[in-house]
Coordinates of C-alpha atoms in Angstrom, one line a residue:
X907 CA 95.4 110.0 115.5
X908 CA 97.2 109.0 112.3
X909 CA 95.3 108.6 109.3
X910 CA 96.0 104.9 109.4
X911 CA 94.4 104.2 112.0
X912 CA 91.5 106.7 111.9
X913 CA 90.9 104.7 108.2
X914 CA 90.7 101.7 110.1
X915 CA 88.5 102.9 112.8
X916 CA 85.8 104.1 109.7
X917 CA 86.3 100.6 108.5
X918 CA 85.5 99.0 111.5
X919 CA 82.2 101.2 112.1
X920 CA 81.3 100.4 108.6
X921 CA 81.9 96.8 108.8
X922 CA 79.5 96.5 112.5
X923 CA 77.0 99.3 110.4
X924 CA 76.4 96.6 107.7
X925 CA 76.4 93.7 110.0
X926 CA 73.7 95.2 112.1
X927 CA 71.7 96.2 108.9
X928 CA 71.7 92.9 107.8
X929 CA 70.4 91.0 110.2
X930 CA 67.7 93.2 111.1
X931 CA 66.9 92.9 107.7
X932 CA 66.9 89.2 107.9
X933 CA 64.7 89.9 111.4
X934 CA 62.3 92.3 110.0
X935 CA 61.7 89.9 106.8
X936 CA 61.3 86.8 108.0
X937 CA 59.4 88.5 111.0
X938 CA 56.8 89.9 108.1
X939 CA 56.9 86.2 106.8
X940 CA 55.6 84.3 109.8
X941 CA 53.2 86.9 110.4
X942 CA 51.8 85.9 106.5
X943 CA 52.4 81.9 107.1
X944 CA 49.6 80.2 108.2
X945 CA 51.3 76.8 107.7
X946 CA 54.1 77.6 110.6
X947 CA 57.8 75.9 109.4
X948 CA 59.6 79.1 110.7
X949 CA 59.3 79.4 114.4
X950 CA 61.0 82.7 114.8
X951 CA 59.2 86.1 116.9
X952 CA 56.4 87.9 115.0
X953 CA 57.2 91.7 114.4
X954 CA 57.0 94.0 117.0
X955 CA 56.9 91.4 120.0
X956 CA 58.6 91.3 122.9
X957 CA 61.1 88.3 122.0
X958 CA 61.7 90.3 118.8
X959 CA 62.9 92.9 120.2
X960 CA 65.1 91.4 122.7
X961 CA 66.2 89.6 119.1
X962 CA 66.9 92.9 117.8
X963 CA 69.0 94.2 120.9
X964 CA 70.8 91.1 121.1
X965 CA 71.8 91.9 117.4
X966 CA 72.6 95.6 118.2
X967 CA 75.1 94.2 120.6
X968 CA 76.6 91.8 118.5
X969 CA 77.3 95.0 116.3
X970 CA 78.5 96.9 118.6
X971 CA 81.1 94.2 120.1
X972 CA 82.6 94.2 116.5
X973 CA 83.9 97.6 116.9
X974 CA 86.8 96.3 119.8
X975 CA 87.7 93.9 117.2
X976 CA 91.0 96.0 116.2
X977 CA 92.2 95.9 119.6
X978 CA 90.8 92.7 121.0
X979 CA 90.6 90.2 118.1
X980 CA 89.8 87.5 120.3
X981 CA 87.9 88.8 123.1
X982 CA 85.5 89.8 120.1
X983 CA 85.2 86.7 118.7
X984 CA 84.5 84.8 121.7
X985 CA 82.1 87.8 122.7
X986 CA 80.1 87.7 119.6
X987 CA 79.9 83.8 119.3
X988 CA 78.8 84.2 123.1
X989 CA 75.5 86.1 122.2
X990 CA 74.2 83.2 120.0
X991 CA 73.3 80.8 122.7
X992 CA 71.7 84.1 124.4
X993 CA 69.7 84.4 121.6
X994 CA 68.0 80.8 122.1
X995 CA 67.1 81.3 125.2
X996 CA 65.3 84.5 124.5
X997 CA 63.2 82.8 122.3
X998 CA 64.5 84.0 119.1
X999 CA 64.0 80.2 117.4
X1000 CA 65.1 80.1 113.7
X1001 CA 66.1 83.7 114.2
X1002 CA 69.0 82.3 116.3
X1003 CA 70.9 81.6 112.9
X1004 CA 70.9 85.2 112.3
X1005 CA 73.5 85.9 115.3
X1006 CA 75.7 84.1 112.5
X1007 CA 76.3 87.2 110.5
X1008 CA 78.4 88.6 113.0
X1009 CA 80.2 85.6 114.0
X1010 CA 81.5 84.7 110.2
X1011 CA 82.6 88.8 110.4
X1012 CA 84.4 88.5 113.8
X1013 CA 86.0 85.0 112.9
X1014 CA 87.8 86.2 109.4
X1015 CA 89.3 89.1 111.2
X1016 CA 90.9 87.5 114.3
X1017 CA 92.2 85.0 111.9
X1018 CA 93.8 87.6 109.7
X1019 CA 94.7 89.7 112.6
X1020 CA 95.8 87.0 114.9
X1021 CA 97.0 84.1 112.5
X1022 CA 95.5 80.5 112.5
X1023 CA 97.6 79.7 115.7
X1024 CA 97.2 82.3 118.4
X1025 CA 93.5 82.5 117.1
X1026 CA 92.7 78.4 117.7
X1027 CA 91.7 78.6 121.1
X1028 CA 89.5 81.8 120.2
X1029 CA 87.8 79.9 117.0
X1030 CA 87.2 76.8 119.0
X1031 CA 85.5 78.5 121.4
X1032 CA 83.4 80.0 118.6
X1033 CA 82.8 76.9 117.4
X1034 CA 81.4 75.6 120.8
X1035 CA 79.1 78.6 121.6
X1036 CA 77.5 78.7 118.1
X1037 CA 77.0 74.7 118.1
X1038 CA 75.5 75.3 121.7
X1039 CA 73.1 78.1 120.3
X1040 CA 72.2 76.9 116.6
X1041 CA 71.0 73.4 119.1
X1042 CA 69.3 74.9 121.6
X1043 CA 67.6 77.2 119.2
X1044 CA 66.4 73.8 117.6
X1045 CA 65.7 71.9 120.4
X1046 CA 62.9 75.1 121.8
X1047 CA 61.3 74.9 118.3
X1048 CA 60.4 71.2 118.5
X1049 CA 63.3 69.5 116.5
X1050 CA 64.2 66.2 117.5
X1051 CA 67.8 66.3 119.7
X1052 CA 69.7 64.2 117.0
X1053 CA 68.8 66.3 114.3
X1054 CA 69.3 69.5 116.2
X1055 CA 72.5 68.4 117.7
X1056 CA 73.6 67.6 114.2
X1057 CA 72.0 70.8 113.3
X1058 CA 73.9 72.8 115.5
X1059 CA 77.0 71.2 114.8
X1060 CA 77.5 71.6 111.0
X1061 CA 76.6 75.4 111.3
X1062 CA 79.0 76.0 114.3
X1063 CA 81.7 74.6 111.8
X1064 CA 80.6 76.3 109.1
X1065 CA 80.1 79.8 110.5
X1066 CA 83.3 79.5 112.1
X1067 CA 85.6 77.3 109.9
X1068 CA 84.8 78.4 106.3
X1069 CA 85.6 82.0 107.2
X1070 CA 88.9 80.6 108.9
X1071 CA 90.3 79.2 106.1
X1072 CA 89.4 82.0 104.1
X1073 CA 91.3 83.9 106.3
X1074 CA 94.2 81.6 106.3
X1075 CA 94.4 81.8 102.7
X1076 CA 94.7 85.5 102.2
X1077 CA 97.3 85.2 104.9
X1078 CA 99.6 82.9 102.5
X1079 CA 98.8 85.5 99.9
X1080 CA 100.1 88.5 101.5
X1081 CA 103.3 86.8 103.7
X1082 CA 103.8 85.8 99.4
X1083 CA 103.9 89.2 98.4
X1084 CA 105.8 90.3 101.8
X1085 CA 108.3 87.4 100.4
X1086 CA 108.5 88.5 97.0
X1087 CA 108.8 92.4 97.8
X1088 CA 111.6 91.5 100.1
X1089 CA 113.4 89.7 97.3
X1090 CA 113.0 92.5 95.2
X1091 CA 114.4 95.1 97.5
X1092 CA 117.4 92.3 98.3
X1093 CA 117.7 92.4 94.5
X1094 CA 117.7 96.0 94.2
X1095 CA 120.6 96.8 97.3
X1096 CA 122.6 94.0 95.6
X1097 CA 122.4 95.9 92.3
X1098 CA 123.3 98.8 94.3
X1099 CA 125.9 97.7 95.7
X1100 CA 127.5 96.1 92.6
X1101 CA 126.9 99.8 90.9
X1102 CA 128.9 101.2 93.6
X1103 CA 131.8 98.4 93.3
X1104 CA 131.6 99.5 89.4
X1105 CA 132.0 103.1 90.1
X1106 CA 134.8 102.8 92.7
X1107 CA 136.8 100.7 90.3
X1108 CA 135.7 103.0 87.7
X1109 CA 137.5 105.8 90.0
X1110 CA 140.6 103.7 90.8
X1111 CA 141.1 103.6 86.9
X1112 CA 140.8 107.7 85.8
X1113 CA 142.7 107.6 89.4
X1114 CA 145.4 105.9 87.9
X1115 CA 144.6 107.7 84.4
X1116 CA 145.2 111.6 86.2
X1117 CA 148.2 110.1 87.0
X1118 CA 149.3 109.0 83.7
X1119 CA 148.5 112.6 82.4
X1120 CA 150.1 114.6 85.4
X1121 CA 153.4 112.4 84.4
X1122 CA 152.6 113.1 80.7
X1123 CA 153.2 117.2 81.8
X1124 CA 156.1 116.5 84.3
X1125 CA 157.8 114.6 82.3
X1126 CA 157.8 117.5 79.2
X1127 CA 158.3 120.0 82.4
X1128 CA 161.6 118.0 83.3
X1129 CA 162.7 117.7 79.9
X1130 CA 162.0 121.8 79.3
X1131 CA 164.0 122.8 82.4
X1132 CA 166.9 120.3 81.1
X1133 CA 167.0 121.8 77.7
X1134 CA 166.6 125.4 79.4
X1135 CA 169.7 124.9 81.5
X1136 CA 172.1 124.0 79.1
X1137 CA 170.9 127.3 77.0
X1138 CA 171.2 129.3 79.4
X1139 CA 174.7 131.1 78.6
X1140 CA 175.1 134.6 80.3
X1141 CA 172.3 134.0 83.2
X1142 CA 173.7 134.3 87.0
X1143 CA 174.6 131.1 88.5
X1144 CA 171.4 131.8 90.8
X1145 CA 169.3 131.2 87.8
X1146 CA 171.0 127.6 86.7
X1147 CA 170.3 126.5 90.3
X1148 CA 167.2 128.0 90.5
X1149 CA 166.6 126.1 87.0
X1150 CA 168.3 122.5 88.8
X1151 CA 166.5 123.1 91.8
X1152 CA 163.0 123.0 89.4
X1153 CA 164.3 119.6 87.6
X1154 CA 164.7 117.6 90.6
X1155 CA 161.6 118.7 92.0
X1156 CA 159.7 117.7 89.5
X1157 CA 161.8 114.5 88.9
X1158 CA 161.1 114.0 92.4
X1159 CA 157.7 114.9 92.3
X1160 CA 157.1 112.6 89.1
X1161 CA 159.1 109.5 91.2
X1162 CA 156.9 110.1 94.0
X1163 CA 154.1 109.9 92.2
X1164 CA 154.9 106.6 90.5
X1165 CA 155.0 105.1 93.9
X1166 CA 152.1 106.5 95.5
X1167 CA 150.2 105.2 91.8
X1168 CA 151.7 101.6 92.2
X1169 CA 149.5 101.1 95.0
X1170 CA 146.5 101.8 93.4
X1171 CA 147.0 99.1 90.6
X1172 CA 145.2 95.9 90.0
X1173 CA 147.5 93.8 91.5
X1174 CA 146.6 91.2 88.6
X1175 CA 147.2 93.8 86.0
X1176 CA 149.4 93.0 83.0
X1177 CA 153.2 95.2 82.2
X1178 CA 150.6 96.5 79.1
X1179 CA 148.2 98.1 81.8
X1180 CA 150.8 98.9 83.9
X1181 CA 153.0 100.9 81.1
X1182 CA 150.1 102.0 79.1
X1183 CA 150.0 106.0 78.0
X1184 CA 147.4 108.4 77.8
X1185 CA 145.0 108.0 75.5
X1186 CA 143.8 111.1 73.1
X1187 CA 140.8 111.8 70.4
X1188 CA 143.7 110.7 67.9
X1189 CA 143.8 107.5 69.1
X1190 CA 139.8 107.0 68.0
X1191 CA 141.0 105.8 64.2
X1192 CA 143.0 103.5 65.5
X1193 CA 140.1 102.1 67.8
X1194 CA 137.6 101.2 65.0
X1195 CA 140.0 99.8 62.8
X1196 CA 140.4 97.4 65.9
X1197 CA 137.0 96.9 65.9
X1198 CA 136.4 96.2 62.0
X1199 CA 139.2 93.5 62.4
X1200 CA 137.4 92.1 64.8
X1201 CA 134.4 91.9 63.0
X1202 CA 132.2 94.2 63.9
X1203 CA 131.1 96.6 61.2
X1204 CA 132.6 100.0 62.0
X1205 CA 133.3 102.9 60.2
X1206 CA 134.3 106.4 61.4
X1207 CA 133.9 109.7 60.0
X1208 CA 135.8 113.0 61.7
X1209 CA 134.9 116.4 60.8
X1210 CA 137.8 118.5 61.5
X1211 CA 141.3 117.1 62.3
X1212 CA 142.1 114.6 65.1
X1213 CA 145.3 115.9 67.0
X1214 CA 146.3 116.5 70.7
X1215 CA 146.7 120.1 69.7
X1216 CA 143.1 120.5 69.8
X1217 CA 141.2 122.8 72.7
X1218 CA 140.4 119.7 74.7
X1219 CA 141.7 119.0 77.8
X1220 CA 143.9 115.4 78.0
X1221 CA 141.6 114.1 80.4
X1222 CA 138.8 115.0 78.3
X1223 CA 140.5 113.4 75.5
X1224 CA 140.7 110.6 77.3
X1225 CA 137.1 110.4 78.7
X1226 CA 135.4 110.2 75.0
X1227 CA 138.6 107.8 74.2
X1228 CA 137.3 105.6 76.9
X1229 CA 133.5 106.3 75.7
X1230 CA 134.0 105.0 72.1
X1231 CA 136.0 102.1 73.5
X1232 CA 133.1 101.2 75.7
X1233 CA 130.4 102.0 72.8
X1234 CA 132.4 99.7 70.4
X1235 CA 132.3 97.0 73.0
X1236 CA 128.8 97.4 73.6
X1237 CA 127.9 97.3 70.1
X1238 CA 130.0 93.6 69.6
X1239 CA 128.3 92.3 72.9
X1240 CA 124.9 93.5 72.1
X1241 CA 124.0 94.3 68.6
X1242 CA 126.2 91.4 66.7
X1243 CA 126.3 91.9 62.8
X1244 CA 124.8 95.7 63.1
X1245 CA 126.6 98.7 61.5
X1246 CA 128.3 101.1 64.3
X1247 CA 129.4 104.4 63.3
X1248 CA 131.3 106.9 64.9
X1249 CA 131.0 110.4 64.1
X1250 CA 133.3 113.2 65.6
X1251 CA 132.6 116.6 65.1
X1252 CA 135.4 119.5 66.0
X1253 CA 133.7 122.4 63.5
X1254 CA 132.3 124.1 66.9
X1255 CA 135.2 125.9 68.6
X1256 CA 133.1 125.9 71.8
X1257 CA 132.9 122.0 71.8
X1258 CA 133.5 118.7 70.3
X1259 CA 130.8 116.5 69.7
X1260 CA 131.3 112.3 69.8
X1261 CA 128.4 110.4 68.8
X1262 CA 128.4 106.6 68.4
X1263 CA 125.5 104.6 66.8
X1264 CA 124.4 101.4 65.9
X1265 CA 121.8 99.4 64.4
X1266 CA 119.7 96.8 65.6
X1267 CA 121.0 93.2 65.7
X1268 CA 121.1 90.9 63.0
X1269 CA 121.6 88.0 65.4
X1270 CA 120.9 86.7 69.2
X1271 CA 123.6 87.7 71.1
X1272 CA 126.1 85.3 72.3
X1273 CA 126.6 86.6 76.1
X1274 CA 125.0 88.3 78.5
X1275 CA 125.1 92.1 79.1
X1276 CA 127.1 93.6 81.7
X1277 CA 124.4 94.7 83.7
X1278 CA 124.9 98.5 82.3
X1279 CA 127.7 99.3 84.8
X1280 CA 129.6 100.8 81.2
X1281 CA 126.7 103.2 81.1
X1282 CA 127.7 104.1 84.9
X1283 CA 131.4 105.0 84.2
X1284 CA 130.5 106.8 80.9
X1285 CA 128.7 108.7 83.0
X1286 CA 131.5 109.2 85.9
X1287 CA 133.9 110.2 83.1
X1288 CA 131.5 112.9 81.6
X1289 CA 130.8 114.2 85.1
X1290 CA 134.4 114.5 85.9
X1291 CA 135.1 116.8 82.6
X1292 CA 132.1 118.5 82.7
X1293 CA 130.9 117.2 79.7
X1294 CA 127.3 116.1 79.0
X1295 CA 126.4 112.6 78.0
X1296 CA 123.0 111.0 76.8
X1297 CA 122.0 107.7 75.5
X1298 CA 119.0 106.2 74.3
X1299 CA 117.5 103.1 71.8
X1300 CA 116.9 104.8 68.5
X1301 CA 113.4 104.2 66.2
X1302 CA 115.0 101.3 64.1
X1303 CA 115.8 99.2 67.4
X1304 CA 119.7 100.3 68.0
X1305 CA 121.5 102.4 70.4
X1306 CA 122.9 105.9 70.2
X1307 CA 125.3 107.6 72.9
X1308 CA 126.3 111.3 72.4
X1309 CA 129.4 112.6 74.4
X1310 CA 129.7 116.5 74.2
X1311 CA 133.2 117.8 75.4
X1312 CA 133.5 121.7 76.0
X1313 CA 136.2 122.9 75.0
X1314 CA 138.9 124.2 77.6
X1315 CA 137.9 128.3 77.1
X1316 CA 134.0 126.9 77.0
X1317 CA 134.5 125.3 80.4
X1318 CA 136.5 127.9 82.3
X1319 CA 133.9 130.1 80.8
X1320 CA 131.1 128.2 82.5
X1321 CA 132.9 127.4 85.5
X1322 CA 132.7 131.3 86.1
X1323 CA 129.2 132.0 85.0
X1324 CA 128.1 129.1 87.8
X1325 CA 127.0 126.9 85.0
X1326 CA 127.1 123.1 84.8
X1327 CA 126.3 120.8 81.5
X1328 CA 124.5 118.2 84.1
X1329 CA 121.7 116.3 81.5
X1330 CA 120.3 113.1 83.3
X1331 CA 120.6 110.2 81.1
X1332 CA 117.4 108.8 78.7
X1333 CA 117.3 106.0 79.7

């Protein structure tokens, strides 16, 4: 048994517990009642006689039925309602009413079980059998048949219908919820899915970037081995093939390459993206002064000196090149009019810090964010170089991103100890 269901089961056995308890409250009490009314209004059995307590089993069974209705919603409804009209003719009288109780219990739950529809024929059998009983309960304590008839027939509909359309009601509530947690999770695989559009485009473009740098080294590899053979003076003739054979290798190699590249580019990309170079931590300056002219308030500050010839690898290089660019970007789209400052830091031989920060806003921005797929290729870039990356709001309401880059010794160095710089991002 699953816990589900053995939670239900204790349900159901307290729901018919309290059912049961409660009319043979009602019994006992207005039982005591009669027995202390001389004037006689209630006709219902005295305590302890024989009509009372075929009252009471009739009661016990009604309890008892309500425990099939988890498996036979319907069949329990009909079941319970049928006891009522039992009761009148044991002579129960007023106490006929009391067979209500488990009625109003039985209808609610095949109407939440069932639904309003498959549960019609069910309720208006319900509906018949308690107007039968609540009448003739009426009619054998002396009412007169129009007012018991009419008795009868305003409690069948009440004890049936008013829990109905409770029912029906919490119904519309939950298919709501069911509704709006479904758009939710359509919400969240759409977001999903455009994350993982971002990152495979993100891909394609340090795809096409590795190539850019592998041509940056064949290209110097070419021109080496061109310079090397024209040196070469006394060396066999062996060694000046050996050195051609190298050069159109690589030529080939660096051809080769081009065209196997050319189908990974944007088709609608420009001859700038197309012919672009690689980028490098020297090309940072250049980046903000871009961005000042463009109006954003940006001012850099380098610790150290910004050349290739620094212990960072080119695709490293690249990765907090593309970082800043992104950050810079951000800050223009989403903090308009705040101060953005970029800080690098190449004092610690074991790695190069970037950090980027800027201030709160000091107006509405005019678009839309980007849904934080930036963040997401930030964070494929720092992955790929083994670098670590965090961002986070600051106190003052603005945004700070810190890119760490080990240098290439660092990371080798790591690489062999089994260590990674993985930091899951703050926010």
């Amino acid at each position: 048994m699953s816990t589900s269901t053995g939670e239900g089961r204790l349900s159901d056995v307290a729901v018919a517990l309290g059912c049961w308890v409660g009319a043979t409250a009602l019994l006992v009490g207005v039982g005591h009642a009669v027995a202390l009314d001389d004037a006689g209004d209630v006709v219902t059995p005295g305590f302890g006689q024989g009509a009372w307590w075929w009252t009471l089993g009739a009661l016990t069974l009604q309890a008892a039925l309500l425990l099939c209705g988890r498996r036979f919603p319907r069949a329990t409804l009909v079941a319970v309602a049928t006891v009522v009209p039992v009761l009148a003719f044991l002579g129960a009288g007023d106490a006929t009413s009391f067979g209500a109780l488990a009625v109003i219990i039985a209808a609610y739950a095949v109407t939440v079980r069932s639904g309003a529809v498959e549960a019609a024929p069910a309720l208006l059998s319900a509906v018949a059998l308690v107007g039968l009983g609540s009448t003739l309960g009426a009619l054998f304590t002396g009412a007169q048949a129009g007012l018991a008839w009419g008795t009868g027939l305003l409690q069948a509909v009440s004890v049936v219908g008013v829990p109905a359309v409770v029912a029906v009601f919490v119904l519309a509530r939950r298919e709501a919820r069911a509704a709006q947690a479904d758009r939710l999770a359509a919400l969240g695989r759409e977001h999903e899915a455009l994350v993982q559009v971002a990152l495979s485009r993100e891909r394609m473009a340090m795809a096409r970037e590795l190539h850019d740098i592998a041509a940056h080294h064949l290209t110097g590899i070419a021109v080496m081995t061109g310079v090397l053979e024209r040196q070469i003076d006394v060396a066999p003739d062996d060694a000046k093939a050996a050195v051609r054979q190298v050069r159109s290798q690589s030529t080939a190699m660096l051809r080769e390459m081009r065209g196997l590249v050319g189908l990974l580019r944007d088709p609608g990309a420009g001859p700038e993206e197309r012919t672009r170079g690689v980028e490098t931590l020297s090309g940072i300056p250049a980046l903000v002064d871009a961005a000042a002219e463009a109006g954003t308030d940006a001012h850099l500050r380098v610790h150290g000196t910004l050349d290739t010839s620094v212990a960072v690898g080119p695709l490293a290089q690249l990765a907090a090149y593309r970082t800043v660019q992104e950050c810079l970007s951000n800050a223009a789209r989403h903090a308009p009019g705040a101060r953005c400052d970029v800080e690098v830091d190449l004092r610690d031989p074991a790695h190069v810090v970037v950090t980027v920060r800027n201030g709160a806003p000091r107006r509405a921005p005019s678009a839309h964010g980007s849904g934080g797929f930036g963040l997401v290729g930030m964070r494929e870039r720092a992955e790929l170089t083994d670098a670590r990356l965090t961002y986070g709001p600051t106190d003052d309401g603005g945004w700070l991103v810190t890119l760490t880059i080990p240098t290439e010794a660092d990371t080798v160095s790591a690489r062999r100890n089994g260590t990674t710089n993985d930091e899951e991002p703050t926010r």
